C-alpha cells in the first residue's frame, strides 16, 4: 500500500535533497507549460536553471488567489485537459470560482496524504468512518473518502445535511470514526445528547478541519464523545484536505513536506519570518502535475517549528491557525468574501451598497444574516413589495454564495457609516 512507503520519518537532510530535486522539476514543469509562470519568471530575469535547490526558493514569484481567478478557469493548468481526471472548485473573491484540477497521479498523492492523516489518528482497515464533509466541488467529502478507502477502512459517505440519519447509522453500523468540520461535530453532539444516545456512540477518532477551531473546542469534543480528535488542514488550491494534520502529541500540525514546501512570511513585507514567529503560510507544491503552484499565499496565519516531535515524525509542524490575513469568512465550511455580497447587491440595482453581514452560531450551526439598506419608498409602499424584495435579495445572495442567508431590509442610513475602512462583518461566533 502506498502509505507504507510514507516518508514522514526521513532525516531532514534526506528530505532537503528530495525537496530540492522536486522543486527543480516543478519549476521546469511550470516554466515550460504555464504561460503565466514563464512570463513572470522572464520578467524577473529568471530561468529554470537558476533554481538549484530549496535555498533558491526566495527567488521565485509568489502566486495569489487573484492569479487563479484572473486565469479562470484553466489558465494555470500545466497539463492538457486529457490528463485531468478531476476538477474541484471553491469560491473566489468576486464570486467567480477558483478552479483546481488533478491528474491521476495527483489524485493518488492526495489519497496518500489523507491516508497518512487517518493512519496518524489510529484509524485502520477495521474501522468504519462516516465522512460528513460536503461531497461535490468542495474538496472535503471526496478528499476524505478516497483517503479512507485507500487505507482500507469502510467508508460511509454521509456528506452533510441529514443529522438524524447520520446518528441512526452511527449507532446501527457501530461507526468508529467521523470526519467533519468541528462546528458540525458540536452540532452532532447536541443532537446525540437530545436523543439520549451519546453514551451508545462507539467513535474513537474524529478528523476535523476546514475551519479554525481551538484547543478548548478539541477538548470539549473529546470529553463529550470519549474519542481523540485530530486537526486536518488543507486548501483546494494546493490539494484539499491533507496538506497538514496533527499527531497524538497535538502540538502543531505536521506538514507533508515531501509534497508541500512551507514558508512563513510577513504578510505586509513578504520577508521570511523566524522559526516560531507568526506570519502567513506560503506553500510551493512539489509533486503536483495538473496545477503546480509556486509560493502560493494561503493568507492563513500560523508559525512553524522544525523541532523534533516526540511522535518521531521529522516533518515540520505549523501551529493551530490564528486567523487569516484577508477578509474571507468560513461559514458552514463555505468560503465567503464580503465583496461577493457587495457585487451581488450592486448588480441588482434596487439596493444601496450599505450592508452588514452578521455571522453567529446558533445550536452550533453557523448562520449568516445580511442587513441591507433599501430605498425609503419600499417602506411606504405595501408590505408585499418589501417581502417580494426580501425574497429576491435572499435568492440572489443564496446563489452568489452557495449558502442560505437570512436577509433583513432596513431603512436608509440605518447602518453605521465609517470614516476609515467600512466594517462589513460582525462575527459573533465565539470559539470555545
Ligand atoms: O477547507 C479543505 C479541507 C476540507 C480542509 C476538509 C480540511 C478538511 P477550502 O474550502 O479551499 O478547502 O478552504 C481552505 O479553510 O485556507 C483555511 O483558511 C481554512 N482551513 C482549512 N482547514 C483548516 C484547519 C478546505 N484545520 C481554507 N484549521 C484554508 C483552520 C482551516 N482553518
Coordinates of C-alpha atoms and ligand atoms in Angstrom, one line a residue:
X1 CA 0.0 0.0 0.0
X2 CA 1.2 3.5 -0.8
X3 CA 1.0 4.7 2.8
X4 CA 3.5 2.1 4.0
X5 CA 6.2 3.9 1.8
X6 CA 5.5 7.0 3.8
X7 CA 8.4 9.5 4.0
X8 CA 7.1 11.0 7.3
X9 CA 10.2 9.9 9.3
X10 CA 13.0 10.6 6.8
X11 CA 16.0 12.6 8.1
X12 CA 15.9 16.4 7.4
X13 CA 19.0 16.1 5.1
X14 CA 17.3 13.4 3.0
X15 CA 14.1 15.5 3.0
X16 CA 16.0 18.6 1.8
X17 CA 17.6 16.6 -1.1
X18 CA 14.2 15.3 -2.1
X19 CA 12.6 18.7 -1.8
X20 CA 15.4 20.3 -3.9
X21 CA 15.0 17.7 -6.7
X22 CA 11.3 18.1 -6.7
X23 CA 11.4 21.9 -6.7
X24 CA 13.7 21.9 -9.7
X25 CA 11.3 19.6 -11.5
X26 CA 8.3 21.7 -10.6
X27 CA 10.0 24.9 -11.8
X28 CA 10.9 23.3 -15.1
X29 CA 7.3 22.0 -15.4
X30 CA 5.6 25.4 -14.8
X31 CA 8.2 27.3 -16.9
X32 CA 7.6 25.1 -19.9
X33 CA 3.8 24.5 -19.5
X34 CA 2.2 27.6 -17.9
X35 CA 2.5 30.8 -19.7
X36 CA 1.7 32.8 -16.6
X37 CA 4.8 31.5 -14.8
X38 CA 7.0 31.7 -17.8
X39 CA 6.2 35.3 -18.3
X40 CA 6.5 36.1 -14.5
X41 CA 9.9 34.4 -14.4
X42 CA 11.1 36.1 -17.6
X43 CA 10.1 39.5 -16.2
X44 CA 12.2 38.7 -13.1
X45 CA 15.1 37.6 -15.3
X46 CA 14.8 34.1 -14.0
X47 CA 15.4 30.8 -15.9
X48 CA 14.7 27.3 -14.5
X49 CA 18.5 26.7 -14.3
X50 CA 18.7 29.5 -11.7
X51 CA 16.9 27.3 -9.2
X52 CA 19.3 24.7 -7.9
X53 CA 17.5 23.7 -4.7
X54 CA 15.3 24.9 -1.9
X55 CA 17.8 27.5 -0.9
X56 CA 16.8 29.4 -4.1
X57 CA 13.1 29.3 -3.3
X58 CA 13.1 33.0 -2.3
X59 CA 14.0 33.9 -5.9
X60 CA 10.6 32.6 -7.3
X61 CA 7.5 34.7 -7.7
X62 CA 4.5 34.5 -5.4
X63 CA 1.1 33.3 -6.5
X64 CA -2.2 34.6 -5.1
X65 CA -5.9 33.6 -5.3
X66 CA -6.4 36.5 -7.6
X67 CA -3.9 34.9 -10.1
X68 CA -6.1 31.8 -10.1
X69 CA -9.2 33.9 -10.6
X70 CA -7.6 36.0 -13.4
X71 CA -6.7 32.8 -15.2
X72 CA -10.2 31.3 -14.7
X73 CA -11.0 28.5 -15.4
X74 CA -8.0 26.5 -16.6
X75 CA -5.3 29.1 -17.4
X76 CA -2.8 27.8 -14.8
X77 CA -3.2 24.2 -15.7
X78 CA 0.1 22.6 -16.7
X79 CA -1.1 19.6 -18.5
X80 CA -3.5 19.0 -21.4
X81 CA -7.2 18.5 -20.4
X82 CA -7.0 14.9 -21.5
X83 CA -4.7 14.3 -18.5
X84 CA -7.1 16.0 -16.0
X85 CA -9.2 13.4 -14.3
X86 CA -11.0 15.6 -11.7
X87 CA -11.9 19.2 -11.1
X88 CA -12.9 20.8 -7.8
X89 CA -13.7 24.5 -7.1
X90 CA -14.0 26.9 -4.3
X91 CA -15.4 30.4 -4.1
X92 CA -13.2 33.3 -5.2
X93 CA -13.3 36.9 -4.0
X94 CA -15.8 38.2 -6.6
X95 CA -18.0 35.2 -6.8
X96 CA -16.0 33.5 -9.6
X97 CA -14.9 30.1 -8.5
X98 CA -11.3 29.1 -8.1
X99 CA -10.9 26.0 -10.2
X100 CA -8.4 23.3 -9.4
X101 CA -7.6 20.2 -11.5
X102 CA -5.9 16.8 -10.7
X103 CA -4.2 14.2 -12.9
X104 CA -4.5 10.6 -11.9
X105 CA -1.1 10.9 -10.1
X106 CA -2.3 14.0 -8.3
X107 CA -5.3 12.0 -7.0
X108 CA -3.0 9.2 -5.9
X109 CA -0.8 11.6 -3.9
X110 CA -3.9 13.3 -2.4
X111 CA -5.1 9.8 -1.3
X112 CA -1.7 9.1 0.2
X113 CA -1.7 12.3 2.2
X114 CA -5.2 11.7 3.6
X115 CA -4.3 8.1 4.3
X116 CA -1.3 9.3 6.4
X117 CA -3.6 11.6 8.4
X118 CA -6.1 8.8 9.1
X119 CA -3.3 6.3 10.0
X120 CA -1.8 9.0 12.3
X121 CA -5.2 9.1 14.0
X122 CA -5.0 5.4 14.6
X123 CA -7.6 4.5 12.0
X124 CA -7.2 1.3 10.0
X125 CA -8.9 -1.3 7.9
X126 CA -11.1 -2.4 10.8
X127 CA -12.7 1.0 11.2
X128 CA -15.9 2.3 9.8
X129 CA -15.7 6.0 9.1
X130 CA -18.5 8.4 8.4
X131 CA -17.4 11.2 6.0
X132 CA -19.7 14.1 6.8
X133 CA -17.9 16.8 4.9
X134 CA -19.8 18.0 1.8
X135 CA -19.4 15.9 -1.3
X136 CA -19.1 17.8 -4.6
X137 CA -17.0 20.6 -5.8
X138 CA -15.8 21.2 -2.2
X139 CA -12.7 19.0 -1.6
X140 CA -13.7 17.8 1.9
X141 CA -16.0 14.9 1.1
X142 CA -14.3 13.3 -1.8
X143 CA -10.8 14.0 -0.3
X144 CA -11.5 12.2 2.9
X145 CA -13.5 9.5 1.1
X146 CA -10.6 8.4 -1.2
X147 CA -8.0 8.6 1.5
X148 CA -10.1 6.4 3.8
X149 CA -10.8 3.8 1.0
X150 CA -7.1 3.8 0.2
X151 CA -6.4 2.9 3.8
X152 CA -8.9 0.0 3.6
X153 CA -11.3 1.5 6.1
X154 CA -15.1 1.1 5.4
X155 CA -16.4 4.5 4.3
X156 CA -19.9 5.6 5.0
X157 CA -20.3 8.6 2.6
X158 CA -22.8 10.7 4.6
X159 CA -22.0 14.2 3.2
X160 CA -23.8 17.0 5.2
X161 CA -27.3 17.8 5.8
X162 CA -29.1 14.9 7.4
X163 CA -28.0 14.7 11.0
X164 CA -30.8 12.4 12.2
X165 CA -29.8 9.8 9.6
X166 CA -26.2 10.2 10.4
X167 CA -26.7 9.4 14.1
X168 CA -29.0 6.5 13.3
X169 CA -26.3 5.0 11.1
X170 CA -23.6 5.8 13.6
X171 CA -25.4 3.6 16.1
X172 CA -26.6 0.9 13.8
X173 CA -23.3 0.5 11.9
X174 CA -21.2 0.9 15.1
X175 CA -19.2 3.6 13.3
X176 CA -15.7 4.1 14.9
X177 CA -14.5 7.4 13.2
X178 CA -16.0 10.5 11.8
X179 CA -14.7 13.2 9.5
X180 CA -16.5 16.6 9.5
X181 CA -16.0 20.2 10.5
X182 CA -15.5 20.8 14.2
X183 CA -18.6 23.0 14.4
X184 CA -20.7 20.3 12.7
X185 CA -19.4 17.8 15.2
X186 CA -20.5 20.0 18.1
X187 CA -24.0 20.1 16.5
X188 CA -24.0 16.3 16.1
X189 CA -23.0 16.0 19.8
X190 CA -26.0 18.2 20.7
X191 CA -28.4 16.1 18.6
X192 CA -26.9 12.9 20.2
X193 CA -27.5 14.4 23.7
X194 CA -31.1 15.3 22.9
X195 CA -31.8 11.8 21.6
X196 CA -30.2 10.3 24.7
X197 CA -27.8 8.4 22.5
X198 CA -24.4 10.0 23.4
X199 CA -23.4 7.0 25.6
X200 CA -24.0 4.5 22.8
X201 CA -21.5 6.1 20.5
X202 CA -18.5 3.9 19.6
X203 CA -16.4 6.6 18.0
X204 CA -12.7 6.5 18.8
X205 CA -11.4 9.3 16.4
X206 CA -12.6 12.5 14.7
X207 CA -10.9 14.2 11.8
X208 CA -11.9 17.8 12.0
X209 CA -10.8 20.7 9.9
X210 CA -11.8 23.1 7.1
X211 CA -12.3 25.9 9.6
X212 CA -10.4 27.3 12.6
X213 CA -11.0 25.7 16.0
X214 CA -9.3 26.0 19.3
X215 CA -7.6 23.6 21.7
X216 CA -10.6 24.0 24.1
X217 CA -13.0 23.0 21.4
X218 CA -10.9 19.9 20.7
X219 CA -11.0 19.0 24.4
X220 CA -14.8 19.6 24.6
X221 CA -15.4 17.3 21.7
X222 CA -13.0 14.6 23.1
X223 CA -14.6 14.6 26.5
X224 CA -18.2 14.5 25.3
X225 CA -17.6 11.7 22.8
X226 CA -14.7 9.9 24.6
X227 CA -12.5 9.9 21.5
X228 CA -9.4 11.5 20.1
X229 CA -10.0 14.5 17.8
X230 CA -7.4 15.4 15.2
X231 CA -6.9 18.6 13.2
X232 CA -6.7 18.3 9.5
X233 CA -5.7 21.3 7.3
X234 CA -5.8 21.9 3.6
X235 CA -7.0 24.2 0.9
X236 CA -8.3 23.4 -2.5
X237 CA -5.8 25.5 -4.4
X238 CA -3.0 23.3 -3.0
X239 CA -4.7 19.9 -2.7
X240 CA -7.8 19.9 -0.5
X241 CA -7.6 18.2 3.0
X242 CA -4.3 16.5 3.8
X243 CA -1.7 19.2 3.5
X244 CA -1.0 19.0 7.2
X245 CA -2.5 17.3 10.3
X246 CA -1.7 16.9 14.0
X247 CA -0.5 13.7 15.6
X248 CA -1.2 12.3 19.1
X249 CA 1.0 14.9 20.7
X250 CA -1.4 17.6 19.5
X251 CA 1.3 20.3 19.4
X252 CA 1.1 21.5 15.9
X253 CA 0.2 20.1 12.5
X254 CA 2.8 18.1 10.6
X255 CA 3.1 19.5 7.1
X256 CA 3.6 16.8 4.4
X257 CA 6.8 18.5 3.3
X258 CA 7.7 15.9 0.7
X259 CA 4.8 17.2 -1.3
X260 CA 4.4 20.8 0.0
X261 CA 7.2 23.2 0.8
X262 CA 6.1 25.6 3.5
X263 CA 7.4 29.1 4.2
X264 CA 6.1 31.6 6.8
X265 CA 6.3 35.3 5.6
X266 CA 5.3 38.6 7.0
X267 CA 2.1 39.3 5.1
X268 CA 3.0 43.0 4.7
X269 CA 6.7 42.9 3.7
X270 CA 6.7 39.3 2.4
X271 CA 10.0 38.8 4.2
X272 CA 10.6 35.4 5.8
X273 CA 9.6 35.1 9.5
X274 CA 11.8 33.5 12.0
X275 CA 11.0 30.0 13.3
X276 CA 8.2 30.3 15.8
X277 CA 7.1 33.8 14.6
X278 CA 3.6 34.2 13.3
X279 CA 3.1 35.1 9.7
X280 CA 1.4 34.0 6.5
X281 CA 1.8 30.4 5.4
X282 CA 3.1 30.2 1.8
X283 CA 3.2 26.8 0.0
X284 CA 5.0 25.6 -3.0
X285 CA 3.7 22.3 -4.4
X286 CA 6.5 19.8 -5.1
X287 CA 4.7 17.0 -6.9
X288 CA 1.5 18.4 -8.4
X289 CA 1.1 17.8 -12.1
X290 CA -2.1 19.5 -13.2
X291 CA -2.0 22.6 -11.1
X292 CA 1.5 23.1 -9.7
X293 CA 1.8 26.4 -7.7
X294 CA 4.9 28.4 -6.8
X295 CA 4.9 30.2 -3.4
X296 CA 1.1 30.2 -3.0
X297 CA 0.0 32.8 -0.5
X298 CA -2.6 30.9 1.6
X299 CA -3.5 34.0 3.8
X300 CA -3.6 31.6 6.8
X301 CA -1.7 32.9 9.8
X302 CA 0.5 30.4 11.7
X303 CA 4.1 29.8 12.8
X304 CA 6.4 26.9 12.0
X305 CA 8.7 24.7 14.2
X306 CA 11.4 22.3 13.0
X307 CA 11.9 20.9 16.5
X308 CA 11.8 17.1 16.6
X309 CA 8.3 15.9 17.6
X310 CA 8.0 13.2 20.3
X311 CA 5.9 11.1 17.9
X312 CA 9.1 10.5 15.8
X313 CA 7.9 12.2 12.6
X314 CA 10.5 14.6 11.2
X315 CA 8.2 16.8 9.2
X316 CA 7.9 20.4 10.3
X317 CA 4.9 21.4 12.4
X318 CA 2.7 24.5 12.0
X319 CA 0.7 25.8 14.9
X320 CA -3.1 25.9 15.0
X321 CA -4.2 28.7 12.8
X322 CA -4.5 32.1 14.3
X323 CA -6.8 33.5 11.6
X324 CA -6.4 34.9 8.1
X325 CA -4.8 38.0 6.8
X326 CA -7.7 38.7 4.4
X327 CA -11.4 39.1 5.0
X328 CA -12.5 35.6 3.9
X329 CA -15.1 34.1 6.3
X330 CA -15.7 30.4 6.6
X331 CA -19.4 29.8 7.2
X332 CA -20.5 26.2 7.5
X333 CA -17.4 25.3 5.6
X334 CA -18.2 27.6 2.7
X335 CA -15.7 30.4 1.9
X336 CA -17.4 33.7 1.8
X337 CA -16.0 37.1 0.9
X338 CA -17.9 40.4 1.8
X339 CA -17.0 41.5 -1.8
X340 CA -19.3 38.7 -3.1
X341 CA -22.2 40.1 -1.2
X342 CA -21.4 43.6 -2.4
X343 CA -21.1 42.6 -6.0
X344 CA -24.4 40.7 -5.9
X345 CA -26.3 43.6 -4.2
X346 CA -24.9 46.2 -6.6
X347 CA -25.8 44.1 -9.6
X348 CA -29.4 44.1 -8.5
X349 CA -29.7 47.8 -8.6
X350 CA -32.6 48.1 -6.1
X351 CA -30.4 48.2 -3.0
X352 CA -27.8 50.6 -1.8
X353 CA -24.2 49.4 -1.2
X354 CA -24.8 49.8 2.5
X355 CA -24.9 46.4 4.1
X356 CA -23.5 44.5 7.1
X357 CA -23.0 40.8 7.5
X358 CA -23.7 39.3 10.9
X359 CA -22.4 35.8 11.5
X360 CA -23.5 33.9 14.5
X361 CA -23.5 30.3 15.7
X362 CA -26.9 29.0 16.7
X363 CA -27.2 25.4 18.0
X364 CA -23.6 25.0 16.9
X365 CA -24.5 25.8 13.3
X366 CA -23.3 29.0 11.6
X367 CA -25.9 31.4 10.4
X368 CA -25.4 34.4 8.2
X369 CA -27.7 37.4 8.3
X370 CA -27.2 40.2 5.8
X371 CA -28.8 43.6 6.7
X372 CA -29.3 45.7 3.6
X373 CA -30.4 49.3 3.3
X374 CA -33.2 49.8 0.7
X375 CA -34.8 52.9 -0.7
X376 CA -37.3 54.7 1.6
X377 CA -40.2 54.0 -0.9
X378 CA -40.2 50.3 -0.1
X379 CA -41.2 51.1 3.5
X380 CA -44.0 53.4 2.5
X381 CA -45.3 51.0 -0.2
X382 CA -47.3 48.0 0.6
X383 CA -45.6 45.4 2.9
X384 CA -45.9 42.9 0.0
X385 CA -43.4 44.9 -2.0
X386 CA -40.9 44.7 0.8
X387 CA -41.5 41.0 1.2
X388 CA -41.0 40.5 -2.5
X389 CA -37.7 42.4 -2.5
X390 CA -36.6 40.4 0.6
X391 CA -37.2 37.1 -1.2
X392 CA -35.4 38.4 -4.3
X393 CA -32.3 39.5 -2.4
X394 CA -32.3 36.2 -0.4
X395 CA -32.3 34.1 -3.6
X396 CA -29.7 36.3 -5.3
X397 CA -27.4 36.1 -2.3
X398 CA -28.0 32.4 -1.9
X399 CA -27.0 31.6 -5.4
X400 CA -24.0 34.0 -5.3
X401 CA -22.6 32.5 -2.0
X402 CA -23.9 28.9 -2.2
X403 CA -25.3 29.3 1.3
X404 CA -28.7 30.1 2.7
X405 CA -28.8 33.7 4.0
X406 CA -31.3 35.5 6.3
X407 CA -31.9 38.9 4.7
X408 CA -33.1 41.8 6.8
X409 CA -34.1 45.0 4.9
X410 CA -33.5 48.2 6.8
X411 CA -34.3 51.9 6.1
X412 CA -31.7 54.2 4.6
X413 CA -28.9 55.4 6.9
X414 CA -29.6 52.7 9.5
X415 CA -26.2 51.1 9.0
X416 CA -23.4 52.9 10.7
X417 CA -21.1 54.8 8.3
X418 CA -17.4 54.6 8.8
X419 CA -14.6 57.1 8.3
X420 CA -12.0 54.6 7.6
X421 CA -12.3 51.0 6.4
X422 CA -16.0 50.1 6.3
X423 CA -16.9 47.4 8.8
X424 CA -18.8 44.9 6.8
X425 CA -18.7 41.9 9.1
X426 CA -19.8 41.3 12.7
X427 CA -18.6 37.8 13.6
X428 CA -20.4 36.8 16.8
X429 CA -19.1 33.3 16.7
X430 CA -17.1 32.6 19.8
X431 CA -14.7 29.8 19.5
X432 CA -14.9 28.0 22.9
Ligands
LIG1 O1 -11.4 23.6 3.6 C1 -10.2 21.8 2.6 C2 -10.5 21.0 3.8 C3 -11.5 20.1 3.8 C4 -9.6 21.0 4.9 C5 -11.8 19.3 4.9 C6 -9.8 20.2 6.0 C7 -10.9 19.3 5.9 P1 -11.1 25.3 1.1 O2 -12.6 25.3 1.0 O3 -10.3 25.8 -0.1 O4 -10.5 23.9 1.5 O5 -10.7 26.3 2.3 C8 -9.4 26.5 2.7 O6 -10.0 26.8 5.0 O7 -7.2 28.4 3.7 C9 -8.1 27.9 5.9 O8 -8.4 29.3 6.0 C10 -9.4 27.1 6.2 N1 -9.0 25.8 6.9 C11 -8.9 24.6 6.3 N2 -8.5 23.7 7.3 C12 -8.3 24.3 8.4 C13 -7.9 24.0 9.8 C14 -10.8 23.2 2.6 N3 -7.7 22.7 10.1 C15 -9.3 27.4 3.9 N4 -7.8 25.0 10.7 C16 -7.9 27.5 4.4 C17 -8.1 26.3 10.4 C18 -8.6 25.7 8.2 N5 -8.5 26.7 9.1

